[in-house]
mmCIF file of C-alpha atoms in Angstrom:
data_model
loop_
_atom_site.group_PDB
_atom_site.id
_atom_site.type_symbol
_atom_site.label_atom_id
_atom_site.label_comp_id
_atom_site.label_asym_id
_atom_site.label_seq_id
_atom_site.Cartn_x
_atom_site.Cartn_y
_atom_site.Cartn_z
ATOM 1 C CA MET A 3 214.711 75.972 -35.420
ATOM 2 C CA THR A 4 213.484 78.979 -35.187
ATOM 3 C CA SER A 5 214.204 80.695 -38.039
ATOM 4 C CA ALA A 6 212.236 77.902 -39.687
ATOM 5 C CA VAL A 7 209.302 79.558 -38.667
ATOM 6 C CA PRO A 8 209.541 83.061 -40.746
ATOM 7 C CA SER A 9 211.054 81.294 -43.722
ATOM 8 C CA THR A 10 208.008 78.857 -43.865
ATOM 9 C CA LEU A 11 205.529 81.733 -43.745
ATOM 10 C CA THR A 12 207.218 83.609 -46.113
ATOM 11 C CA THR A 13 206.709 80.925 -48.559
ATOM 12 C CA PHE A 14 203.737 80.192 -47.914
ATOM 13 C CA LEU A 15 202.341 84.048 -48.454
ATOM 14 C CA CYS A 16 204.124 84.088 -51.827
ATOM 15 C CA PHE A 17 202.588 81.108 -52.688
ATOM 16 C CA LEU A 18 198.970 82.911 -51.942
ATOM 17 C CA PHE A 19 200.463 85.935 -54.368
ATOM 18 C CA LEU A 20 200.848 83.633 -56.756
ATOM 19 C CA ALA A 21 197.714 81.628 -56.793
ATOM 20 C CA ALA A 22 195.395 84.842 -56.095
ATOM 21 C CA ASN A 23 197.123 86.592 -59.625
ATOM 22 C CA PHE A 24 197.094 82.782 -61.728
ATOM 23 C CA SER A 25 192.931 82.857 -60.940
ATOM 24 C CA GLY A 26 192.799 86.569 -61.577
ATOM 25 C CA ALA A 27 194.249 86.368 -64.590
ATOM 26 C CA ALA A 28 192.402 82.971 -65.472
ATOM 27 C CA ALA A 29 189.445 84.678 -64.768
ATOM 28 C CA GLN A 30 190.186 87.510 -66.820
ATOM 29 C CA GLU A 31 190.765 85.049 -70.290
ATOM 30 C CA ALA A 32 187.585 83.466 -69.677
ATOM 31 C CA ALA A 33 186.003 87.313 -69.493
ATOM 32 C CA SER A 34 187.067 87.956 -72.632
ATOM 33 C CA LYS A 35 186.878 84.519 -74.329
ATOM 34 C CA GLN A 36 183.383 84.687 -73.386
ATOM 35 C CA SER A 37 183.336 88.784 -74.368
ATOM 36 C CA ALA A 38 184.611 87.922 -77.783
ATOM 37 C CA ALA A 39 182.013 84.467 -78.511
ATOM 38 C CA ALA A 40 179.347 87.168 -77.927
ATOM 39 C CA ALA A 41 180.599 89.594 -80.187
ATOM 40 C CA LYS A 42 181.251 87.110 -82.887
ATOM 41 C CA PRO A 43 178.380 86.788 -85.262
ATOM 42 C CA GLU A 44 176.588 83.320 -85.863
ATOM 43 C CA LYS A 45 177.153 81.656 -88.788
ATOM 44 C CA LYS A 46 174.632 82.326 -91.424
ATOM 45 C CA ILE A 47 172.590 78.892 -92.656
ATOM 46 C CA THR A 48 170.927 78.879 -96.048
ATOM 47 C CA GLU A 49 168.286 76.908 -96.433
ATOM 48 C CA ILE A 50 167.596 75.007 -99.965
ATOM 49 C CA LYS A 51 163.726 74.550 -99.387
ATOM 50 C CA ILE A 52 163.266 71.304 -102.338
ATOM 51 C CA GLY A 53 159.590 70.333 -103.080
ATOM 52 C CA TYR A 54 158.103 66.767 -103.782
ATOM 53 C CA LEU A 55 155.313 66.602 -105.999
ATOM 54 C CA ARG A 56 154.017 63.068 -106.593
ATOM 55 C CA ALA A 57 151.264 61.158 -108.331
ATOM 56 C CA TYR A 58 150.213 58.566 -106.356
ATOM 57 C CA ALA A 59 147.627 55.895 -106.592
ATOM 58 C CA PRO A 60 146.930 52.113 -105.606
ATOM 59 C CA GLN A 61 148.786 50.279 -108.418
ATOM 60 C CA LEU A 62 147.476 46.381 -109.827
ATOM 61 C CA THR A 63 150.469 44.111 -110.840
ATOM 62 C CA LEU A 64 149.971 40.729 -112.057
ATOM 63 C CA SER A 65 152.780 39.671 -109.442
ATOM 64 C CA LEU A 66 152.052 40.566 -105.625
ATOM 65 C CA LEU A 67 156.048 40.704 -105.485
ATOM 66 C CA ASP A 68 156.014 43.778 -107.947
ATOM 67 C CA LEU A 69 153.386 45.742 -105.616
ATOM 68 C CA PRO A 70 155.618 49.001 -105.575
ATOM 69 C CA PRO A 71 156.126 49.886 -101.802
ATOM 70 C CA ARG A 72 154.494 52.883 -100.407
ATOM 71 C CA ASP A 73 156.829 55.528 -100.395
ATOM 72 C CA GLU A 74 158.391 54.386 -103.966
ATOM 73 C CA GLY A 75 160.910 57.461 -104.921
ATOM 74 C CA VAL A 76 160.144 59.635 -101.305
ATOM 75 C CA ALA A 77 162.242 57.326 -99.237
ATOM 76 C CA GLY A 78 165.149 58.147 -101.904
ATOM 77 C CA ALA A 79 164.817 61.743 -101.379
ATOM 78 C CA LYS A 80 164.962 61.068 -97.989
ATOM 79 C CA VAL A 81 167.877 60.097 -97.689
ATOM 80 C CA ALA A 82 169.454 62.421 -100.336
ATOM 81 C CA ILE A 83 168.368 65.268 -98.140
ATOM 82 C CA GLY A 84 169.921 63.324 -95.376
ATOM 83 C CA ASP A 85 173.531 63.220 -96.786
ATOM 84 C CA ASN A 86 172.799 66.722 -98.391
ATOM 85 C CA ASN A 87 173.337 67.742 -95.156
ATOM 86 C CA THR A 88 175.893 66.313 -93.699
ATOM 87 C CA THR A 89 177.872 68.324 -95.771
ATOM 88 C CA GLY A 90 175.538 71.423 -95.768
ATOM 89 C CA ALA A 91 176.681 71.279 -92.018
ATOM 90 C CA PHE A 92 180.156 72.374 -93.208
ATOM 91 C CA LEU A 93 178.792 74.979 -95.410
ATOM 92 C CA GLY A 94 176.381 76.680 -94.112
ATOM 93 C CA GLN A 95 173.435 74.758 -95.922
ATOM 94 C CA LYS A 96 170.789 73.565 -94.837
ATOM 95 C CA PHE A 97 168.249 70.998 -96.758
ATOM 96 C CA SER A 98 164.308 70.266 -96.775
ATOM 97 C CA LEU A 99 162.002 68.696 -98.655
ATOM 98 C CA ASP A 100 158.151 69.379 -98.483
ATOM 99 C CA ILE A 101 156.105 66.606 -100.181
ATOM 100 C CA THR A 102 152.668 66.706 -101.928
ATOM 101 C CA GLU A 103 150.808 64.466 -103.417
ATOM 102 C CA ILE A 104 148.112 64.147 -105.950
ATOM 103 C CA LYS A 105 146.006 61.438 -107.846
ATOM 104 C CA PRO A 106 147.370 60.965 -111.452
ATOM 105 C CA ASP A 107 144.544 62.557 -113.136
ATOM 106 C CA ALA A 108 144.425 65.325 -110.679
ATOM 107 C CA ASP A 109 145.042 69.171 -111.605
ATOM 108 C CA ALA A 110 149.043 69.506 -110.657
ATOM 109 C CA VAL A 111 149.105 73.412 -110.902
ATOM 110 C CA GLN A 112 147.030 74.173 -107.269
ATOM 111 C CA ALA A 113 149.390 71.334 -105.805
ATOM 112 C CA PHE A 114 152.576 72.849 -107.273
ATOM 113 C CA ASP A 115 151.506 76.386 -106.511
ATOM 114 C CA ASP A 116 151.046 75.352 -102.907
ATOM 115 C CA LEU A 117 154.707 74.244 -102.853
ATOM 116 C CA ILE A 118 156.093 77.529 -104.546
ATOM 117 C CA ALA A 119 154.472 79.373 -101.332
ATOM 118 C CA LYS A 120 156.558 77.602 -98.978
ATOM 119 C CA GLY A 121 159.437 78.851 -100.746
ATOM 120 C CA ASP A 122 160.437 75.791 -102.291
ATOM 121 C CA ARG A 123 162.497 76.610 -105.374
ATOM 122 C CA TYR A 124 163.272 73.010 -106.805
ATOM 123 C CA VAL A 125 160.425 70.290 -107.449
ATOM 124 C CA VAL A 126 161.536 66.942 -107.694
ATOM 125 C CA ALA A 127 158.322 65.423 -109.741
ATOM 126 C CA ASP A 128 156.860 62.199 -109.746
ATOM 127 C CA LEU A 129 154.465 62.647 -112.707
ATOM 128 C CA PRO A 130 152.570 61.493 -115.591
ATOM 129 C CA ALA A 131 153.761 63.655 -118.561
ATOM 130 C CA LYS A 132 150.627 65.532 -118.975
ATOM 131 C CA GLN A 133 151.283 66.554 -115.595
ATOM 132 C CA LEU A 134 154.248 67.818 -116.152
ATOM 133 C CA LEU A 135 153.882 69.849 -118.960
ATOM 134 C CA SER A 136 151.121 71.749 -117.253
ATOM 135 C CA ILE A 137 153.752 72.928 -114.678
ATOM 136 C CA ALA A 138 156.787 73.512 -116.802
ATOM 137 C CA ASP A 139 155.873 76.683 -118.394
ATOM 138 C CA ILE A 140 154.746 77.851 -114.770
ATOM 139 C CA ALA A 141 157.687 77.365 -113.168
ATOM 140 C CA ARG A 142 159.735 78.462 -115.807
ATOM 141 C CA ASP A 143 158.475 81.941 -115.010
ATOM 142 C CA LYS A 144 158.918 81.829 -111.387
ATOM 143 C CA GLY A 145 162.414 80.619 -111.624
ATOM 144 C CA VAL A 146 161.846 76.996 -110.452
ATOM 145 C CA LEU A 147 163.869 74.303 -111.647
ATOM 146 C CA ILE A 148 161.775 70.549 -112.169
ATOM 147 C CA PHE A 149 163.594 67.205 -111.923
ATOM 148 C CA ASN A 150 162.125 64.591 -113.479
ATOM 149 C CA ILE A 151 162.262 61.215 -112.167
ATOM 150 C CA GLY A 152 158.853 59.815 -113.056
ATOM 151 C CA ALA A 153 157.827 59.906 -116.428
ATOM 152 C CA THR A 154 160.072 58.170 -119.813
ATOM 153 C CA ASP A 155 158.195 59.869 -122.014
ATOM 154 C CA ASP A 156 160.813 60.827 -125.087
ATOM 155 C CA SER A 157 158.608 63.343 -126.139
ATOM 156 C CA LEU A 158 159.545 65.568 -122.732
ATOM 157 C CA ARG A 159 163.195 65.876 -123.745
ATOM 158 C CA GLU A 160 162.048 66.370 -127.739
ATOM 159 C CA GLU A 161 159.214 68.045 -128.821
ATOM 160 C CA ASP A 162 158.134 69.421 -125.260
ATOM 161 C CA CYS A 163 161.508 69.504 -123.608
ATOM 162 C CA ARG A 164 161.732 72.728 -121.310
ATOM 163 C CA ILE A 165 164.733 74.255 -119.964
ATOM 164 C CA ASN A 166 164.091 74.614 -117.130
ATOM 165 C CA VAL A 167 162.859 70.562 -116.662
ATOM 166 C CA PHE A 168 166.131 68.066 -115.944
ATOM 167 C CA HIS A 169 165.399 64.931 -116.333
ATOM 168 C CA ILE A 170 166.665 61.811 -113.891
ATOM 169 C CA ALA A 171 164.319 58.965 -114.727
ATOM 170 C CA PRO A 172 165.613 57.318 -118.413
ATOM 171 C CA THR A 173 163.651 57.922 -121.675
ATOM 172 C CA ARG A 174 161.985 54.669 -123.243
ATOM 173 C CA SER A 175 164.492 55.108 -126.229
ATOM 174 C CA MET A 176 167.445 54.734 -124.218
ATOM 175 C CA LEU A 177 165.895 51.357 -122.336
ATOM 176 C CA ALA A 178 165.432 49.888 -125.676
ATOM 177 C CA ASP A 179 168.678 50.332 -127.323
ATOM 178 C CA ALA A 180 170.363 49.305 -124.002
ATOM 179 C CA LEU A 181 168.101 46.060 -124.321
ATOM 180 C CA ALA A 182 169.161 46.216 -128.372
ATOM 181 C CA GLN A 183 172.723 46.747 -127.594
ATOM 182 C CA TYR A 184 173.154 43.404 -125.459
ATOM 183 C CA LEU A 185 170.301 41.055 -127.928
ATOM 184 C CA MET A 186 173.356 41.741 -130.713
ATOM 185 C CA VAL A 187 175.928 41.121 -128.559
ATOM 186 C CA LYS A 188 174.766 37.851 -128.036
ATOM 187 C CA LYS A 189 173.942 37.183 -131.592
ATOM 188 C CA TRP A 190 170.340 36.930 -131.067
ATOM 189 C CA PRO A 191 169.442 39.381 -134.144
ATOM 190 C CA ASN A 192 165.577 38.350 -134.989
ATOM 191 C CA TRP A 193 163.108 39.093 -132.033
ATOM 192 C CA VAL A 194 159.343 39.113 -131.629
ATOM 193 C CA LEU A 195 157.039 41.751 -130.496
ATOM 194 C CA LEU A 196 154.296 41.322 -128.193
ATOM 195 C CA TYR A 197 152.757 44.568 -127.498
ATOM 196 C CA GLY A 198 149.664 45.684 -124.784
ATOM 197 C CA SER A 199 146.845 47.661 -126.315
ATOM 198 C CA HIS A 200 146.893 50.568 -124.158
ATOM 199 C CA GLU A 201 149.091 53.846 -124.889
ATOM 200 C CA GLN A 202 151.653 53.412 -122.738
ATOM 201 C CA ASP A 203 152.821 49.894 -124.138
ATOM 202 C CA HIS A 204 152.407 51.615 -127.865
ATOM 203 C CA LEU A 205 155.270 53.975 -126.641
ATOM 204 C CA TYR A 206 157.385 51.144 -125.077
ATOM 205 C CA ALA A 207 156.572 49.774 -128.549
ATOM 206 C CA ASP A 208 157.684 52.042 -130.682
ATOM 207 C CA ALA A 209 160.779 52.543 -128.709
ATOM 208 C CA LEU A 210 161.845 48.757 -129.332
ATOM 209 C CA ARG A 211 161.275 49.017 -132.882
ATOM 210 C CA ARG A 212 163.567 52.177 -132.886
ATOM 211 C CA ALA A 213 165.908 50.151 -131.316
ATOM 212 C CA ALA A 214 165.570 47.366 -133.713
ATOM 213 C CA ALA A 215 166.356 49.985 -136.609
ATOM 214 C CA ARG A 216 169.163 51.633 -134.895
ATOM 215 C CA PHE A 217 171.313 48.280 -134.042
ATOM 216 C CA GLY A 218 170.196 45.877 -136.718
ATOM 217 C CA GLY A 219 168.031 44.303 -134.942
ATOM 218 C CA GLN A 220 164.950 42.125 -136.555
ATOM 219 C CA ILE A 221 161.517 42.181 -135.655
ATOM 220 C CA VAL A 222 160.189 39.193 -137.390
ATOM 221 C CA ALA A 223 156.394 39.541 -136.316
ATOM 222 C CA GLU A 224 154.338 41.445 -133.919
ATOM 223 C CA LYS A 225 151.219 41.435 -131.640
ATOM 224 C CA GLU A 226 148.815 42.922 -129.777
ATOM 225 C CA PHE A 227 147.468 41.372 -126.730
ATOM 226 C CA LYS A 228 143.826 43.323 -126.318
ATOM 227 C CA ASP A 229 143.061 44.194 -122.731
ATOM 228 C CA THR A 230 139.278 42.760 -122.665
ATOM 229 C CA GLY A 231 139.210 43.951 -118.472
ATOM 230 C CA THR A 232 139.399 40.663 -117.068
ATOM 231 C CA ALA A 233 140.344 40.392 -113.250
ATOM 232 C CA ARG A 234 143.851 39.916 -113.264
ATOM 233 C CA ARG A 235 143.561 39.845 -109.400
ATOM 234 C CA THR A 236 141.364 36.445 -109.456
ATOM 235 C CA ASP A 237 142.373 33.410 -109.598
ATOM 236 C CA THR A 238 139.846 32.867 -113.095
ATOM 237 C CA GLY A 239 141.576 36.299 -114.558
ATOM 238 C CA ALA A 240 145.396 35.370 -113.931
ATOM 239 C CA THR A 241 144.110 31.464 -114.947
ATOM 240 C CA GLN A 242 143.271 32.612 -118.299
ATOM 241 C CA ILE A 243 145.280 35.071 -119.219
ATOM 242 C CA GLN A 244 148.288 32.491 -118.446
ATOM 243 C CA GLN A 245 146.526 30.281 -120.233
ATOM 244 C CA GLN A 246 146.463 32.179 -123.584
ATOM 245 C CA ILE A 247 149.549 32.889 -123.382
ATOM 246 C CA SER A 248 150.416 29.323 -125.176
ATOM 247 C CA VAL A 249 147.972 29.992 -128.091
ATOM 248 C CA PHE A 250 148.966 33.840 -128.680
ATOM 249 C CA THR A 251 152.341 32.768 -129.682
ATOM 250 C CA GLN A 252 151.874 29.810 -130.733
ATOM 251 C CA ASP A 253 151.761 30.962 -134.709
ATOM 252 C CA LEU A 254 155.044 33.249 -134.557
ATOM 253 C CA PRO A 255 157.860 32.405 -137.109
ATOM 254 C CA GLU A 256 161.438 31.766 -136.088
ATOM 255 C CA HIS A 257 163.093 34.275 -134.174
ATOM 256 C CA ASP A 258 165.098 34.420 -130.877
ATOM 257 C CA VAL A 259 163.769 36.666 -128.090
ATOM 258 C CA VAL A 260 160.546 37.388 -127.365
ATOM 259 C CA LEU A 261 160.335 41.321 -126.894
ATOM 260 C CA VAL A 262 157.440 42.190 -124.497
ATOM 261 C CA ALA A 263 155.618 45.843 -124.221
ATOM 262 C CA ASP A 264 153.230 45.599 -121.436
ATOM 263 C CA GLU A 265 153.575 48.621 -119.251
ATOM 264 C CA SER A 266 150.280 48.366 -118.193
ATOM 265 C CA GLU A 267 150.806 44.948 -116.414
ATOM 266 C CA VAL A 268 148.162 43.412 -117.772
ATOM 267 C CA PHE A 269 150.121 40.106 -119.493
ATOM 268 C CA GLY A 270 153.923 40.642 -119.812
ATOM 269 C CA THR A 271 154.345 38.274 -116.153
ATOM 270 C CA TYR A 272 152.892 35.963 -117.542
ATOM 271 C CA VAL A 273 155.038 35.316 -121.026
ATOM 272 C CA PRO A 274 158.496 33.454 -119.236
ATOM 273 C CA TYR A 275 158.059 29.776 -119.672
ATOM 274 C CA ARG A 276 154.586 30.112 -120.988
ATOM 275 C CA THR A 277 155.737 30.581 -124.703
ATOM 276 C CA TRP A 278 154.672 27.806 -127.112
ATOM 277 C CA THR A 279 158.227 27.894 -128.507
ATOM 278 C CA PRO A 280 161.254 28.104 -125.808
ATOM 279 C CA ARG A 281 162.550 31.299 -126.006
ATOM 280 C CA PRO A 282 164.080 33.649 -123.810
ATOM 281 C CA VAL A 283 162.130 36.783 -123.076
ATOM 282 C CA ALA A 284 162.718 40.556 -122.421
ATOM 283 C CA GLY A 285 161.266 44.105 -122.102
ATOM 284 C CA THR A 286 158.867 44.732 -119.412
ATOM 285 C CA ALA A 287 159.369 41.296 -118.760
ATOM 286 C CA GLY A 288 161.988 38.479 -118.306
ATOM 287 C CA LEU A 289 165.230 40.688 -118.537
ATOM 288 C CA VAL A 290 164.471 43.874 -118.037
ATOM 289 C CA ALA A 291 166.377 47.124 -118.682
ATOM 290 C CA SER A 292 166.294 49.837 -115.922
ATOM 291 C CA SER A 293 167.949 52.351 -114.081
ATOM 292 C CA TRP A 294 168.918 50.947 -110.740
ATOM 293 C CA HIS A 295 168.395 47.054 -108.813
ATOM 294 C CA PRO A 296 168.108 46.081 -105.871
ATOM 295 C CA ALA A 297 170.871 43.512 -106.393
ATOM 296 C CA SER A 298 173.288 45.922 -107.698
ATOM 297 C CA GLU A 299 176.261 46.395 -105.093
ATOM 298 C CA GLN A 300 179.449 47.194 -108.075
ATOM 299 C CA TRP A 301 181.302 50.310 -107.870
ATOM 300 C CA GLY A 302 180.804 50.836 -104.357
ATOM 301 C CA GLY A 303 177.049 49.929 -105.060
ATOM 302 C CA ILE A 304 176.744 47.613 -101.960
ATOM 303 C CA GLN A 305 177.356 50.316 -99.403
ATOM 304 C CA MET A 306 174.522 52.367 -101.273
ATOM 305 C CA GLN A 307 172.107 49.282 -100.839
ATOM 306 C CA SER A 308 173.494 48.932 -97.478
ATOM 307 C CA ARG A 309 172.889 52.466 -96.281
ATOM 308 C CA PHE A 310 168.827 52.425 -97.656
ATOM 309 C CA LEU A 311 168.137 49.682 -96.433
ATOM 310 C CA ARG A 312 169.534 50.340 -93.076
ATOM 311 C CA THR A 313 167.375 53.651 -92.863
ATOM 312 C CA THR A 314 164.327 52.607 -94.576
ATOM 313 C CA GLY A 315 164.047 48.812 -93.828
ATOM 314 C CA ARG A 316 163.507 48.163 -97.582
ATOM 315 C CA ARG A 317 165.377 47.750 -100.876
ATOM 316 C CA MET A 318 166.343 50.315 -103.197
ATOM 317 C CA LEU A 319 164.396 50.160 -106.651
ATOM 318 C CA SER A 320 165.067 52.680 -109.568
ATOM 319 C CA LYS A 321 162.618 55.581 -108.725
ATOM 320 C CA ASP A 322 164.234 55.758 -105.359
ATOM 321 C CA MET A 323 167.636 55.652 -107.116
ATOM 322 C CA SER A 324 166.069 58.611 -109.366
ATOM 323 C CA ALA A 325 164.292 61.059 -106.069
ATOM 324 C CA TRP A 326 168.393 60.256 -104.571
ATOM 325 C CA THR A 327 170.291 61.582 -107.615
ATOM 326 C CA ALA A 328 167.614 64.422 -108.106
ATOM 327 C CA VAL A 329 168.492 65.862 -104.468
ATOM 328 C CA ARG A 330 172.162 64.832 -104.712
ATOM 329 C CA ALA A 331 172.176 66.916 -108.060
ATOM 330 C CA ILE A 332 170.453 70.516 -106.298
ATOM 331 C CA GLY A 333 173.102 69.609 -103.499
ATOM 332 C CA GLU A 334 176.098 69.448 -105.302
ATOM 333 C CA ALA A 335 175.629 72.029 -107.185
ATOM 334 C CA THR A 336 174.582 74.678 -104.404
ATOM 335 C CA THR A 337 178.051 73.363 -102.721
ATOM 336 C CA ARG A 338 179.678 74.179 -106.079
ATOM 337 C CA THR A 339 178.270 77.582 -106.599
ATOM 338 C CA ASN A 340 177.832 78.229 -102.830
ATOM 339 C CA GLY A 341 174.157 79.721 -103.069
ATOM 340 C CA ASP A 342 170.969 78.959 -103.431
ATOM 341 C CA ASP A 343 170.045 81.108 -106.673
ATOM 342 C CA PRO A 344 168.329 78.320 -108.670
ATOM 343 C CA LYS A 345 169.605 80.413 -112.619
ATOM 344 C CA LYS A 346 173.595 80.013 -111.496
ATOM 345 C CA ILE A 347 172.485 76.559 -110.446
ATOM 346 C CA SER A 348 170.742 75.551 -113.133
ATOM 347 C CA ASP A 349 174.027 77.123 -115.829
ATOM 348 C CA TYR A 350 176.197 75.340 -113.564
ATOM 349 C CA ILE A 351 174.272 71.922 -113.722
ATOM 350 C CA ARG A 352 174.526 72.191 -117.633
ATOM 351 C CA SER A 353 177.811 73.026 -117.905
ATOM 352 C CA ASP A 354 181.131 70.919 -118.373
ATOM 353 C CA ASP A 355 182.457 70.956 -114.471
ATOM 354 C CA PHE A 356 179.042 69.453 -112.972
ATOM 355 C CA SER A 357 178.594 66.083 -112.572
ATOM 356 C CA VAL A 358 176.981 63.205 -110.056
ATOM 357 C CA ALA A 359 178.094 60.606 -108.766
ATOM 358 C CA ALA A 360 175.710 57.342 -108.825
ATOM 359 C CA PHE A 361 177.298 53.851 -108.098
ATOM 360 C CA LYS A 362 177.291 53.429 -111.833
ATOM 361 C CA GLY A 363 181.200 53.157 -112.373
ATOM 362 C CA GLN A 364 180.883 56.915 -113.852
ATOM 363 C CA LYS A 365 180.147 60.304 -113.160
ATOM 364 C CA LEU A 366 176.864 61.280 -115.143
ATOM 365 C CA THR A 367 176.463 64.255 -116.621
ATOM 366 C CA PHE A 368 173.290 65.826 -118.632
ATOM 367 C CA ARG A 369 172.529 66.019 -121.841
ATOM 368 C CA LYS A 370 172.790 69.848 -123.579
ATOM 369 C CA TRP A 371 170.743 69.719 -125.905
ATOM 370 C CA ASN A 372 167.352 68.404 -124.078
ATOM 371 C CA LEU A 373 168.640 67.905 -120.331
ATOM 372 C CA GLN A 374 168.499 63.818 -119.639
ATOM 373 C CA LEU A 375 170.835 62.522 -117.667
ATOM 374 C CA ARG A 376 173.379 60.682 -119.087
ATOM 375 C CA GLN A 377 173.738 56.901 -117.122
ATOM 376 C CA PRO A 378 174.074 53.237 -117.692
ATOM 377 C CA ILE A 379 170.993 51.238 -118.234
ATOM 378 C CA LEU A 380 171.132 47.707 -115.786
ATOM 379 C CA LEU A 381 169.934 44.671 -117.884
ATOM 380 C CA SER A 382 168.297 42.234 -114.709
ATOM 381 C CA ASP A 383 166.010 39.983 -113.982
ATOM 382 C CA ALA A 384 164.180 39.102 -110.457
ATOM 383 C CA LYS A 385 167.381 38.158 -108.967
ATOM 384 C CA SER A 386 170.673 39.629 -110.041
ATOM 385 C CA VAL A 387 172.089 41.829 -112.842
ATOM 386 C CA VAL A 388 172.875 40.633 -116.088
ATOM 387 C CA SER A 389 174.846 42.984 -118.267
ATOM 388 C CA THR A 390 175.034 46.748 -118.046
ATOM 389 C CA SER A 391 174.675 48.674 -121.185
ATOM 390 C CA PRO A 392 176.082 50.734 -123.198
ATOM 391 C CA GLN A 393 177.759 47.322 -124.224
ATOM 392 C CA GLU A 394 181.353 46.921 -125.012
ATOM 393 C CA GLY A 395 181.941 47.853 -128.574
ATOM 394 C CA TYR A 396 179.401 50.654 -129.210
ATOM 395 C CA LEU A 397 181.691 53.652 -129.402
ATOM 396 C CA HIS A 398 181.103 57.400 -129.746
ATOM 397 C CA GLN A 399 182.921 60.630 -130.333
ATOM 398 C CA VAL A 400 181.473 62.216 -127.008
ATOM 399 C CA SER A 401 180.616 59.687 -124.746
ATOM 400 C CA GLU A 402 179.442 55.967 -125.153
ATOM 401 C CA LEU A 403 176.466 56.931 -122.727
ATOM 402 C CA ASP A 404 175.154 59.177 -125.953
ATOM 403 C CA THR A 405 174.389 55.475 -127.748
ATOM 404 C CA LEU A 406 171.594 55.158 -125.707
ATOM 405 C CA GLY A 407 168.635 57.518 -126.857
ATOM 406 C CA VAL A 408 167.875 60.095 -128.757
ATOM 407 C CA ASP A 409 171.688 61.617 -130.089
ATOM 408 C CA GLN A 410 172.225 65.453 -130.707
ATOM 409 C CA PRO A 411 172.314 64.820 -134.395
ATOM 410 C CA GLU A 412 168.856 63.490 -133.762
ATOM 411 C CA THR A 413 166.946 65.687 -131.384
ATOM 412 C CA LYS A 414 163.684 67.719 -132.109
ATOM 413 C CA CYS A 415 164.293 69.694 -128.933
ATOM 414 C CA ALA A 416 164.962 73.354 -128.784
ATOM 415 C CA LEU A 417 165.538 74.749 -125.153
ATOM 416 C CA LYS A 418 163.022 77.433 -124.281
#
């Protein structure tokens, strides 16, 4: 029994010795790791600042359901900023959005300069054509890229095109061509054209005339609906316009479809179901061509719609999708070029390597001759997507998407 005591004592002392050495080694290793972490430089973060310049004023619509939400477009850009930052977190990139709002008839130059002063080198522009042109050359001289999400004017892609202005919003000619293809596929070739008396109504009417000539449609009659200043949002004004439609369409020749060009929201909403002869209605009322629709769910669209609804509390509209696409195009280009150089990003976006996915069944690219985004156009009514153009059978040597809008052989654009 006495020999067991020294043995136990020896074992205990050995344990203490080993524990002390292990503790010392662990402490030394931890200190070494802390020292290495302190010596290791932090990952550099590249901040990509994006400006959002918006012309806004409350808008009158014939239907309360058509009143645009206050954050139309802005909400789409914000969701895209979040998407960009999800990827950017792994690449050392951080995206931010500066939002500036002006009146539709205000001078856009000062607001634009204020964005540039904040360090924004990319500007998403929701502006009328005149305001957009007023800042385009200033932006070019300062090395700033503009992404047009609001103006549908073909002139901005043609005689007034600029090398630093990328167009996300489809043109009026693209929208009109999308409608014309569908009507011809349905074998409804004879059309009556009703158009408003404001400039934008005339421009859309011109696009519909061009589409008819391009795809073999026949406009058998035209009538202009004069805006007489009737109070559209009063009972008497609305009733007066509705009652006019039947008489307004009484003397029309035989036709398959009524085309409506009423971007100014004076009479178009009241045309369906009120014409003298029962016929389908298309254009800015009835069957409408647009870049997006709140009911679009194909090609992963349901995931985009659900995410947008969860984030914003409302449905995604065309301008939201255009803003989202613009910000995502910037994010995609900065990821691929691994930097924040507008010149490199511009070159990359215009190259054959660039594309952006926007839940439309195919990757979207920019036309090199006028920097317009190629994209399918959705044809929809109030509740659902009826069809998507280009229609089957309309072929093109480069891309079927180039059957919509001004093609390269027709362009008047000389990028400068």
